[in-house]
Short mmCIF file of C-alpha atoms in Angstrom, two decimals:
data_model
loop_
_atom_site.label_atom_id
_atom_site.label_comp_id
_atom_site.label_asym_id
_atom_site.label_seq_id
_atom_site.Cartn_x
_atom_site.Cartn_y
_atom_site.Cartn_z
CA MET A 1 -9.55 -7.25 4.12
CA GLU A 2 -9.38 -7.17 0.32
CA ARG A 3 -5.73 -8.30 0.47
CA VAL A 4 -6.71 -11.25 2.68
CA LYS A 5 -9.52 -12.28 0.31
CA PHE A 6 -7.15 -12.12 -2.63
CA SER A 7 -4.57 -14.23 -0.76
CA VAL A 8 -7.20 -16.90 0.03
CA PHE A 9 -8.23 -16.97 -3.63
CA MET A 10 -4.62 -17.38 -4.76
CA LEU A 11 -4.01 -20.19 -2.26
CA SER A 12 -7.13 -22.08 -3.35
CA LEU A 13 -6.14 -21.68 -6.99
CA ILE A 14 -2.55 -22.79 -6.59
CA SER A 15 -3.10 -25.59 -4.06
CA THR A 16 -4.62 -27.95 -6.63
CA SER A 17 -2.46 -30.96 -7.46
CA SER A 18 -1.77 -29.76 -10.99
CA PHE A 19 0.05 -26.74 -9.60
CA ALA A 20 1.64 -28.28 -6.54
CA ASN A 21 5.00 -29.30 -8.00
CA GLY A 22 6.87 -26.02 -8.37
CA PHE A 23 4.75 -24.04 -5.93
CA ILE A 24 5.30 -26.36 -2.96
CA ASP A 25 8.59 -28.10 -3.85
CA ASP A 26 10.49 -24.84 -4.37
CA SER A 27 8.96 -23.02 -1.40
CA LYS A 28 10.97 -21.67 1.53
CA ILE A 29 9.75 -21.32 5.12
CA LYS A 30 11.69 -19.37 7.76
CA LEU A 31 11.07 -17.92 11.21
CA THR A 32 13.35 -15.21 12.55
CA THR A 33 13.25 -14.26 16.22
CA ARG A 34 14.73 -10.91 17.16
CA ASN A 35 15.30 -9.63 20.68
CA TYR A 36 16.02 -5.89 20.59
CA TYR A 37 16.98 -3.40 23.31
CA LEU A 38 17.35 0.30 22.48
CA ASP A 39 18.31 3.01 24.96
CA ARG A 40 18.93 6.55 23.69
CA SER A 41 19.66 8.77 26.71
CA PHE A 42 19.63 12.50 26.00
CA THR A 43 22.66 14.25 27.46
CA GLU A 44 21.16 17.74 26.97
CA HIS A 45 17.60 19.18 26.98
CA ASN A 46 16.47 16.15 29.01
CA ASP A 47 14.64 17.98 31.81
CA VAL A 48 11.22 16.94 30.44
CA ILE A 49 11.93 13.74 28.46
CA PRO A 50 15.07 11.72 29.32
CA GLY A 51 15.26 9.99 25.94
CA THR A 52 13.87 6.80 24.47
CA LYS A 53 14.08 3.29 25.87
CA ASP A 54 12.37 0.03 24.85
CA TRP A 55 13.01 -3.70 24.99
CA ALA A 56 11.01 -6.02 22.77
CA GLN A 57 10.81 -9.47 21.22
CA GLY A 58 9.94 -9.82 17.55
CA PHE A 59 8.89 -12.74 15.34
CA ILE A 60 9.19 -12.61 11.54
CA PHE A 61 7.65 -15.58 9.72
CA ASN A 62 8.12 -15.87 5.95
CA PHE A 63 6.55 -18.34 3.56
CA ASN A 64 7.92 -17.85 0.02
CA SER A 65 6.39 -20.19 -2.51
CA GLY A 66 7.97 -21.45 -5.67
CA TYR A 67 6.22 -21.00 -9.02
CA THR A 68 3.63 -23.14 -10.73
CA PRO A 69 4.82 -25.04 -13.85
CA GLY A 70 4.50 -23.50 -17.30
CA ILE A 71 5.83 -20.64 -19.35
CA ILE A 72 4.27 -18.22 -16.88
CA GLY A 73 4.57 -19.22 -13.22
CA PHE A 74 2.38 -18.05 -10.36
CA GLY A 75 3.29 -17.86 -6.69
CA LEU A 76 2.46 -16.37 -3.33
CA ASP A 77 4.52 -15.00 -0.44
CA VAL A 78 3.10 -14.58 3.06
CA GLN A 79 4.76 -12.70 5.92
CA THR A 80 3.56 -12.42 9.51
CA LEU A 81 5.10 -9.94 11.95
CA THR A 82 4.64 -9.99 15.73
CA SER A 83 6.04 -7.74 18.46
CA VAL A 84 5.94 -8.38 22.21
CA LYS A 85 6.74 -5.66 24.74
CA LEU A 86 9.29 -6.68 27.36
CA GLN A 87 9.93 -3.19 28.69
CA GLY A 88 8.57 0.22 27.68
CA ASP A 89 7.71 3.25 29.82
CA ALA A 90 5.50 6.16 28.75
CA LYS A 91 7.94 8.68 30.24
CA TYR A 92 10.25 7.89 27.31
CA LEU A 93 9.74 8.77 23.65
CA PRO A 94 8.85 5.91 21.29
CA SER A 95 11.90 4.10 19.93
CA GLY A 96 10.35 2.65 16.78
CA LEU A 97 10.36 -0.86 18.23
CA LEU A 98 6.73 -1.08 19.36
CA PRO A 99 3.34 0.33 18.32
CA THR A 100 2.71 3.30 20.61
CA ASP A 101 -0.31 5.49 21.37
CA PRO A 102 0.71 8.97 20.11
CA GLN A 103 -1.08 10.77 22.95
CA SER A 104 -0.26 8.69 26.03
CA ARG A 105 2.99 7.16 24.69
CA GLU A 106 1.83 3.80 26.08
CA ARG A 107 3.34 0.85 24.19
CA GLU A 108 1.14 -2.00 23.00
CA LYS A 109 1.88 -5.25 24.85
CA THR A 110 1.54 -7.38 21.72
CA ALA A 111 0.82 -6.60 18.09
CA SER A 112 0.64 -8.71 14.94
CA GLU A 113 0.04 -8.27 11.25
CA ILE A 114 0.02 -10.33 8.09
CA GLY A 115 1.05 -9.38 4.57
CA ALA A 116 0.62 -11.26 1.31
CA THR A 117 2.31 -10.83 -2.06
CA ALA A 118 1.02 -12.39 -5.27
CA LYS A 119 3.76 -12.95 -7.84
CA VAL A 120 4.05 -13.89 -11.50
CA LYS A 121 7.24 -14.95 -13.28
CA TYR A 122 8.15 -15.14 -16.96
CA LYS A 123 11.74 -16.24 -17.60
CA GLN A 124 13.81 -13.90 -15.36
CA THR A 125 11.11 -11.24 -14.99
CA GLU A 126 9.00 -11.12 -11.81
CA LEU A 127 5.88 -9.08 -11.15
CA LYS A 128 4.76 -8.71 -7.53
CA ALA A 129 1.66 -7.12 -6.04
CA GLY A 130 0.74 -6.65 -2.38
CA THR A 131 3.19 -6.35 0.49
CA LEU A 132 6.60 -5.18 -0.78
CA GLN A 133 10.06 -4.50 0.64
CA PRO A 134 11.95 -2.59 -2.08
CA TRP A 135 15.67 -2.00 -1.68
CA THR A 136 16.79 0.89 -3.91
CA PRO A 137 18.46 4.29 -3.41
CA VAL A 138 15.09 6.06 -3.93
CA ILE A 139 12.84 3.85 -1.77
CA PHE A 140 14.21 1.62 0.93
CA SER A 141 12.44 -0.79 3.29
CA SER A 142 14.14 -0.09 6.60
CA PRO A 143 15.28 -3.16 8.59
CA SER A 144 16.87 -1.20 11.44
CA ARG A 145 14.29 -1.84 14.17
CA LEU A 146 12.50 -4.87 15.58
CA LEU A 147 10.33 -5.48 12.50
CA PRO A 148 10.85 -4.35 8.88
CA GLN A 149 9.04 -1.48 7.22
CA THR A 150 6.75 -2.68 4.42
CA PHE A 151 4.93 -1.03 1.53
CA LEU A 152 1.73 -1.75 -0.40
CA GLY A 153 1.81 -1.65 -4.19
CA GLY A 154 3.20 -3.34 -7.26
CA MET A 155 6.77 -3.92 -8.44
CA ILE A 156 8.46 -5.52 -11.44
CA GLN A 157 12.07 -6.75 -11.65
CA SER A 158 13.82 -8.18 -14.68
CA LYS A 159 17.20 -9.89 -15.17
CA ASP A 160 16.57 -11.20 -18.67
CA ILE A 161 19.36 -9.10 -20.17
CA LYS A 162 22.82 -10.28 -19.15
CA ASP A 163 24.49 -8.09 -16.49
CA LEU A 164 21.48 -5.73 -16.42
CA GLU A 165 18.81 -5.60 -13.70
CA LEU A 166 15.70 -3.45 -14.22
CA ILE A 167 13.21 -2.46 -11.54
CA GLY A 168 10.06 -0.36 -11.42
CA GLY A 169 7.16 0.04 -9.05
CA TYR A 170 4.17 1.95 -7.77
CA ILE A 171 3.58 2.36 -4.02
CA SER A 172 0.36 3.62 -2.48
CA GLN A 173 0.81 3.06 1.28
CA VAL A 174 3.35 2.23 3.97
CA ASN A 175 3.30 0.12 7.14
CA HIS A 176 5.92 1.56 9.47
CA ARG A 177 8.27 -0.46 11.64
CA ASP A 178 6.26 0.31 14.79
CA SER A 179 2.78 0.02 13.30
CA THR A 180 0.28 -2.61 12.18
CA ASN A 181 -1.71 -0.28 9.93
CA TYR A 182 -1.14 0.89 6.39
CA GLU A 183 -1.26 4.64 5.81
CA ASP A 184 -0.36 7.20 3.16
CA LEU A 185 3.31 7.92 2.63
CA SER A 186 4.85 11.14 3.90
CA ASN A 187 8.17 12.95 3.81
CA ILE A 188 10.37 13.51 6.86
CA GLY A 189 10.27 16.90 8.57
CA PHE A 190 13.19 16.60 10.99
CA ASN A 191 14.61 19.88 12.33
CA GLN A 192 11.76 21.77 10.59
CA ARG A 193 13.37 21.11 7.18
CA PHE A 194 10.07 20.70 5.34
CA LYS A 195 6.35 20.70 5.97
CA VAL A 196 5.18 17.12 6.48
CA ALA A 197 2.98 16.22 3.51
CA GLN A 198 1.19 13.02 2.51
CA THR A 199 0.74 11.18 -0.75
CA ASP A 200 -0.72 7.87 -1.91
CA GLN A 201 1.18 7.92 -5.20
CA PHE A 202 4.86 7.06 -5.28
CA SER A 203 6.40 5.65 -8.46
CA PHE A 204 9.98 4.63 -9.15
CA ALA A 205 12.17 3.00 -11.79
CA GLY A 206 15.80 2.05 -12.02
CA ALA A 207 18.54 0.04 -13.67
CA LYS A 208 21.70 -1.60 -12.38
CA TYR A 209 24.40 -2.72 -14.81
CA ASN A 210 27.51 -4.80 -14.11
CA PHE A 211 30.27 -3.59 -16.43
CA SER A 212 32.47 -6.34 -15.01
CA GLU A 213 32.71 -8.58 -12.00
CA ASN A 214 34.13 -5.64 -10.03
CA THR A 215 32.29 -2.60 -11.41
CA GLN A 216 28.59 -1.77 -11.10
CA PHE A 217 26.62 1.30 -12.23
CA GLY A 218 23.06 2.22 -11.19
CA LEU A 219 20.56 4.87 -12.25
CA TYR A 220 17.19 5.46 -10.52
CA TYR A 221 14.29 7.90 -10.57
CA ALA A 222 11.33 8.38 -8.22
CA MET A 223 8.35 10.68 -7.88
CA ALA A 224 6.40 11.29 -4.68
CA ASP A 225 3.31 12.94 -6.12
CA ASP A 226 2.95 16.62 -5.10
CA ILE A 227 6.02 16.37 -2.83
CA TYR A 228 9.30 15.69 -4.68
CA ASN A 229 11.09 14.17 -7.68
CA GLN A 230 14.39 12.40 -7.08
CA ALA A 231 17.11 11.00 -9.34
CA ALA A 232 19.96 8.83 -8.05
CA LEU A 233 23.21 7.57 -9.56
CA THR A 234 25.45 4.90 -8.01
CA LEU A 235 28.90 3.62 -8.93
CA LYS A 236 30.68 0.79 -7.10
CA ASN A 237 34.07 -0.65 -7.89
CA ASN A 238 36.51 -3.13 -6.35
CA HIS A 239 40.12 -2.87 -7.50
CA GLN A 240 42.77 -5.41 -6.47
CA LEU A 241 45.98 -3.42 -5.89
CA ASN A 242 47.97 -6.54 -5.03
CA LYS A 243 47.33 -9.97 -3.53
CA ASP A 244 46.79 -8.50 -0.04
CA LEU A 245 45.37 -5.03 -0.74
CA ASN A 246 41.96 -4.19 -2.23
CA LEU A 247 40.51 -0.72 -2.94
CA ILE A 248 36.73 -0.34 -2.65
CA SER A 249 35.04 2.73 -4.15
CA ASP A 250 31.38 3.61 -3.61
CA ILE A 251 29.98 6.86 -5.08
CA ARG A 252 26.32 7.85 -4.87
CA ILE A 253 24.61 11.08 -6.01
CA TRP A 254 21.00 12.18 -5.53
CA ASN A 255 19.23 15.24 -6.99
CA SER A 256 15.85 16.25 -5.56
CA GLN A 257 13.32 18.96 -6.48
CA GLU A 258 9.77 19.78 -5.40
CA ASN A 259 6.97 18.17 -7.42
CA GLY A 260 3.47 19.26 -8.47
CA ALA A 261 1.66 21.14 -5.71
CA ALA A 262 4.85 21.11 -3.59
CA LYS A 263 2.92 20.32 -0.40
CA ALA A 264 6.15 20.00 1.61
CA GLY A 265 7.42 23.36 0.37
CA LYS A 266 10.51 24.13 -1.67
CA ILE A 267 12.91 21.23 -2.20
CA ASP A 268 16.31 21.87 -3.78
CA ASN A 269 19.08 19.43 -2.87
CA THR A 270 21.96 17.58 -4.47
CA LEU A 271 23.49 14.99 -2.18
CA ALA A 272 26.90 13.58 -3.15
CA THR A 273 28.56 10.78 -1.20
CA ALA A 274 31.94 9.13 -1.73
CA ASN A 275 33.42 6.22 0.21
CA PHE A 276 36.88 4.75 -0.33
CA GLY A 277 37.91 1.67 1.61
CA LEU A 278 41.16 -0.25 1.81
CA ASP A 279 41.00 -3.98 2.58
CA TYR A 280 44.14 -5.60 3.98
CA ASN A 281 43.73 -9.18 5.22
CA ASN A 282 41.21 -8.87 8.09
CA HIS A 283 41.31 -5.06 8.22
CA ARG A 284 39.24 -2.46 6.39
CA LEU A 285 39.77 1.30 6.68
CA THR A 286 37.18 3.54 5.00
CA PHE A 287 37.24 7.29 4.38
CA SER A 288 33.91 8.93 3.59
CA THR A 289 32.43 12.29 2.70
CA MET A 290 28.89 13.49 2.11
CA GLN A 291 28.05 16.93 0.74
CA ASN A 292 24.61 18.59 0.69
CA TYR A 293 24.28 21.23 -2.06
CA GLY A 294 21.29 23.46 -2.77
CA ASP A 295 18.92 25.46 -0.60
CA THR A 296 17.29 22.63 1.37
CA ALA A 297 17.98 19.34 3.07
CA HIS A 298 17.78 15.95 1.34
CA PRO A 299 14.16 14.66 1.26
CA TYR A 300 13.16 11.06 1.90
CA LEU A 301 10.16 9.06 3.07
CA SER A 302 9.32 9.02 6.76
CA GLY A 303 9.80 5.96 8.93
CA GLY A 304 13.11 4.86 7.45
CA GLU A 305 16.52 5.93 6.25
CA VAL A 306 18.44 6.69 3.09
CA LEU A 307 20.62 3.95 1.59
CA ILE A 308 23.96 5.63 2.40
CA PHE A 309 27.23 4.31 3.81
CA ILE A 310 27.43 7.02 6.51
CA ASP A 311 24.62 5.70 8.67
CA GLY A 312 24.25 7.64 11.91
CA TRP A 313 22.17 5.87 14.54
CA SER A 314 21.16 9.04 16.41
CA THR A 315 21.06 11.37 13.39
CA ASP A 316 20.96 11.28 9.58
CA PHE A 317 23.61 13.90 8.58
CA LEU A 318 21.25 15.21 5.86
CA ASN A 319 20.63 18.81 6.88
CA ALA A 320 20.75 21.71 4.43
CA LYS A 321 24.30 22.73 3.42
CA GLU A 322 25.80 20.02 5.63
CA GLN A 323 29.33 18.87 4.86
CA VAL A 324 30.12 15.47 6.35
CA TYR A 325 33.45 13.68 6.80
CA GLY A 326 33.96 10.27 8.34
CA MET A 327 36.50 7.56 9.02
CA ARG A 328 35.61 3.93 9.76
CA TYR A 329 37.60 0.87 10.80
CA ASP A 330 36.39 -2.75 10.55
CA TYR A 331 38.14 -5.87 11.79
CA ASP A 332 37.18 -9.51 11.24
CA PHE A 333 38.48 -11.88 13.95
CA LYS A 334 37.98 -14.92 11.68
CA ASP A 335 41.56 -16.15 12.25
CA TYR A 336 41.08 -16.16 16.02
CA VAL A 337 37.35 -16.23 16.82
CA PRO A 338 35.38 -17.07 13.66
CA GLY A 339 32.12 -15.12 13.54
CA LEU A 340 33.37 -12.18 15.63
CA LYS A 341 33.48 -8.74 13.94
CA PHE A 342 34.21 -5.22 15.21
CA MET A 343 33.56 -1.76 13.77
CA THR A 344 34.21 1.78 14.96
CA ARG A 345 33.73 5.07 13.14
CA TYR A 346 33.82 8.81 13.70
CA THR A 347 31.61 11.12 11.64
CA LYS A 348 31.50 14.91 11.72
CA GLY A 349 29.06 17.28 10.01
CA ARG A 350 29.55 21.02 9.74
CA GLU A 351 28.28 24.19 7.96
CA ILE A 352 24.72 23.08 8.79
CA LYS A 353 21.81 25.43 8.04
CA LEU A 354 18.74 24.95 10.22
CA ALA A 355 15.33 26.43 9.45
CA TYR A 356 14.99 28.06 12.88
CA SER A 357 18.52 29.51 13.15
CA ASN A 358 20.71 31.95 11.25
CA ASP A 359 23.92 30.39 12.58
CA LYS A 360 26.00 27.61 11.10
CA HIS A 361 25.82 24.44 13.15
CA LYS A 362 27.74 21.18 13.61
CA GLU A 363 27.26 17.60 14.81
CA ASP A 364 29.41 14.54 15.35
CA SER A 365 29.06 10.88 16.29
CA LEU A 366 31.46 8.24 17.61
CA ASP A 367 30.12 4.71 17.11
CA PHE A 368 31.14 1.19 18.14
CA ASP A 369 29.72 -2.10 16.88
CA LEU A 370 30.60 -5.63 18.06
CA GLY A 371 28.87 -8.65 16.55
CA TYR A 372 29.24 -12.41 16.94
CA THR A 373 27.55 -15.23 15.03
CA ILE A 374 27.87 -18.77 16.40
CA GLN A 375 29.52 -20.92 13.72
CA SER A 376 28.71 -24.48 14.78
CA GLY A 377 26.69 -26.64 17.14
CA HIS A 378 22.99 -26.59 18.01
CA LEU A 379 22.96 -22.76 18.10
CA LYS A 380 24.73 -22.28 14.77
CA GLY A 381 23.59 -19.01 13.20
CA LEU A 382 22.61 -17.32 16.47
CA GLY A 383 23.66 -13.68 16.16
CA LEU A 384 24.63 -11.37 19.02
CA ARG A 385 25.24 -7.69 18.36
CA ALA A 386 26.01 -4.71 20.64
CA ARG A 387 26.24 -1.09 19.46
CA TYR A 388 27.12 2.09 21.31
CA ALA A 389 27.13 5.67 20.03
CA ILE A 390 28.08 9.05 21.50
CA TYR A 391 26.28 11.79 19.56
CA ASP A 392 26.60 15.55 20.02
CA ASN A 393 25.37 18.72 18.26
CA ASP A 394 24.77 22.42 18.88
CA PHE A 395 21.26 22.49 17.37
CA GLY A 396 19.47 23.70 20.51
CA ALA A 397 16.31 22.51 22.24
CA LYS A 398 14.13 22.78 19.10
CA ALA A 399 16.08 20.08 17.26
CA SER A 400 14.63 16.68 16.36
CA PHE A 401 18.05 15.10 16.98
CA LYS A 402 19.37 15.70 20.47
CA PRO A 403 22.82 14.95 21.94
CA ALA A 404 22.65 11.44 23.32
CA ASP A 405 24.45 8.30 24.42
CA GLU A 406 22.86 5.34 22.65
CA THR A 407 23.00 1.61 23.30
CA ARG A 408 21.50 -1.09 21.08
CA ILE A 409 21.63 -4.84 21.74
CA ASN A 410 20.28 -7.50 19.38
CA VAL A 411 19.93 -11.27 19.61
CA ASP A 412 18.75 -12.82 16.31
CA TYR A 413 18.13 -16.39 15.27
CA THR A 414 16.51 -17.88 12.16
CA TRP A 415 14.91 -21.31 11.92
CA THR A 416 14.79 -22.67 8.38
CA PHE A 417 12.00 -25.22 8.03
CA LYS A 418 12.22 -25.75 4.30
#
């Protein structure tokens, strides 16, 4: 309620004619509709629960104002999110698409929420307060379901120094992808890796520097109070080998330790990822590895993912001691069917240490992704995407991730009104 009152105050302040020029003239208004079907069918340990299955329609409306005139500009962003259940049965686990009663597993038929963000700009420095969607290696607003995950707090970004981008923020609460309520943040506890602990204090800072047009370096740090500290380093580079062949390198390293009262228990993990891709005309072949060092798994906030290239749909490949290797192939049909793209990848994890087992375990996933965006006509921009994954592991019935065949289908379209 306090956020709504503040938003009304900001609108009344900025709507006067003296402020209208930049605020209204530079504003952007968009509505994205997203139709999402997710079916994860367990192939083992499915005698009680067969998997997860939901079909839903989502609406994402964004009003992003410009800034009022003057040395210091003021603005306001408003986002409304709505989900509509098309199919959802309580015999299945929640998929993350729809708000669900935790006891009965009944999905809500419709749900809506509104978020507001006040913003201030001086030169190339922006300060935002309210609803946030940060996109960094240490805190990441997940877009992988029907509606995006959002956070409540404050964030500052600056691009005043050439080739350098600075970011910092303080987060107190999270609104998950399948929820309309803000709550304290918590860490993930998949496969009994950690105790699930809560905090209302998460701070982060980072810098991203472009050494050249083709080389970028990033350094970030975050602290989830009384749960964990985390540092992250990123290095990206594109190297043109010849006129037809391009080498893409992407290296990311995280180091995580328990913090303060250590409510989640011991945390000791260094996660190193390396991805090397070769671009040749419409083809891209990528080789990847991800190594988990230390005594525990990699910690991250619940309700989302980690910003890594190896992105398993039915798992996260972030268990203690896990060694991951993957190969991915992408093809762009732009010369034949513009807008059509295909991806397939195989990822294998081994040497996994689980909290409830003394054995070493393994997992693997074979994924397919086919997407098409209409390029012209009345439906220009309409996106169709189908994904299929075959996931397997030997974790046993206690595992959070179970062997499964998974299908995802999306239909997205965005109307731009201004």
